Short mmCIF file of C-alpha atoms in Angstrom, two decimals:
data_model
loop_
_atom_site.label_atom_id
_atom_site.label_comp_id
_atom_site.label_asym_id
_atom_site.label_seq_id
_atom_site.Cartn_x
_atom_site.Cartn_y
_atom_site.Cartn_z
CA UNK A 3 -3.56 -5.40 6.21
CA UNK A 4 -1.48 -2.96 8.25
CA UNK A 5 0.03 -5.80 10.31
CA UNK A 6 1.08 -7.60 7.11
CA UNK A 7 2.63 -4.42 5.69
CA UNK A 8 4.51 -3.78 8.94
CA UNK A 9 6.18 -7.20 8.54
CA UNK A 10 7.09 -6.50 4.89
CA UNK A 11 6.88 -2.74 4.28
CA UNK A 12 8.27 -2.94 0.75
CA UNK A 13 5.50 -5.36 -0.26
CA UNK A 14 4.04 -2.65 -2.47
CA UNK A 15 5.73 -0.76 -5.25
CA UNK A 16 7.37 2.61 -4.58
CA UNK A 17 5.03 5.47 -5.42
CA UNK A 18 7.24 8.41 -4.56
CA UNK A 19 8.89 10.06 -1.63
CA UNK A 20 7.10 11.58 1.31
CA UNK A 21 8.50 14.16 3.74
CA UNK A 22 11.19 13.52 6.35
CA UNK A 23 12.48 10.21 4.95
CA UNK A 24 9.09 8.53 4.83
CA UNK A 25 8.47 6.25 1.86
CA UNK A 26 5.26 6.11 -0.14
CA UNK A 27 4.05 2.78 -1.59
CA UNK A 28 1.01 1.37 -3.35
CA UNK A 29 -0.24 -2.18 -3.40
CA UNK A 30 -3.36 -3.95 -4.56
CA UNK A 31 -5.89 -6.22 -2.90
CA UNK A 32 -7.50 -8.60 -5.35
CA UNK A 33 -11.27 -8.68 -5.66
CA UNK A 34 -13.31 -11.19 -3.69
CA UNK A 35 -16.92 -12.27 -3.95
CA UNK A 36 -17.89 -9.47 -1.59
CA UNK A 37 -15.66 -6.52 -2.61
CA UNK A 38 -13.98 -5.08 -5.69
CA UNK A 39 -10.22 -4.99 -6.22
CA UNK A 40 -8.68 -2.17 -4.18
CA UNK A 41 -5.60 -0.01 -4.49
CA UNK A 42 -3.99 0.79 -1.14
CA UNK A 43 -1.57 3.70 -0.79
CA UNK A 44 0.48 3.76 2.38
CA UNK A 45 3.38 5.59 3.99
CA UNK A 46 6.22 3.73 5.69
CA UNK A 47 7.93 5.77 8.38
CA UNK A 48 11.03 4.06 9.71
CA UNK A 49 13.01 6.31 12.01
CA UNK A 50 15.86 4.42 13.71
CA UNK A 51 15.52 2.00 15.31
CA UNK A 52 13.22 0.09 12.99
CA UNK A 53 10.58 -1.36 12.78
CA UNK A 54 8.69 1.64 11.56
CA UNK A 55 5.06 2.57 11.31
CA UNK A 56 2.68 1.94 8.44
CA UNK A 57 0.10 4.63 7.82
CA UNK A 58 -2.57 3.69 5.31
CA UNK A 59 -3.30 6.90 3.46
CA UNK A 60 -5.84 5.92 0.79
CA UNK A 61 -7.96 2.93 -0.18
CA UNK A 62 -9.76 3.19 -3.52
CA UNK A 63 -11.38 0.84 -6.04
CA UNK A 64 -9.10 -0.23 -8.87
CA UNK A 65 -9.99 1.58 -12.08
CA UNK A 66 -9.08 -0.14 -15.31
CA UNK A 67 -8.28 1.80 -18.46
CA UNK A 68 -10.52 0.89 -21.37
CA UNK A 69 -9.29 -0.68 -24.54
CA UNK A 70 -9.74 -4.37 -23.81
CA UNK A 71 -6.01 -5.02 -23.44
CA UNK A 72 -6.49 -6.69 -20.08
CA UNK A 73 -4.55 -4.05 -18.17
#
């Protein structure tokens, strides 16, 4: 996953700003037969010259809000 994110760091959606110009993103891995859907939070650190580094900060199961709306 990290290699894929390093090719396209903005693949996820912005989740805020980290320190020193680093950018915080989240993305989702869809469920498979062997694992649940996962939310991945990562930091993109791109000091000149790019490419930068991807640091995966958190991987957690996707939690759906109740209500049956499909979200």
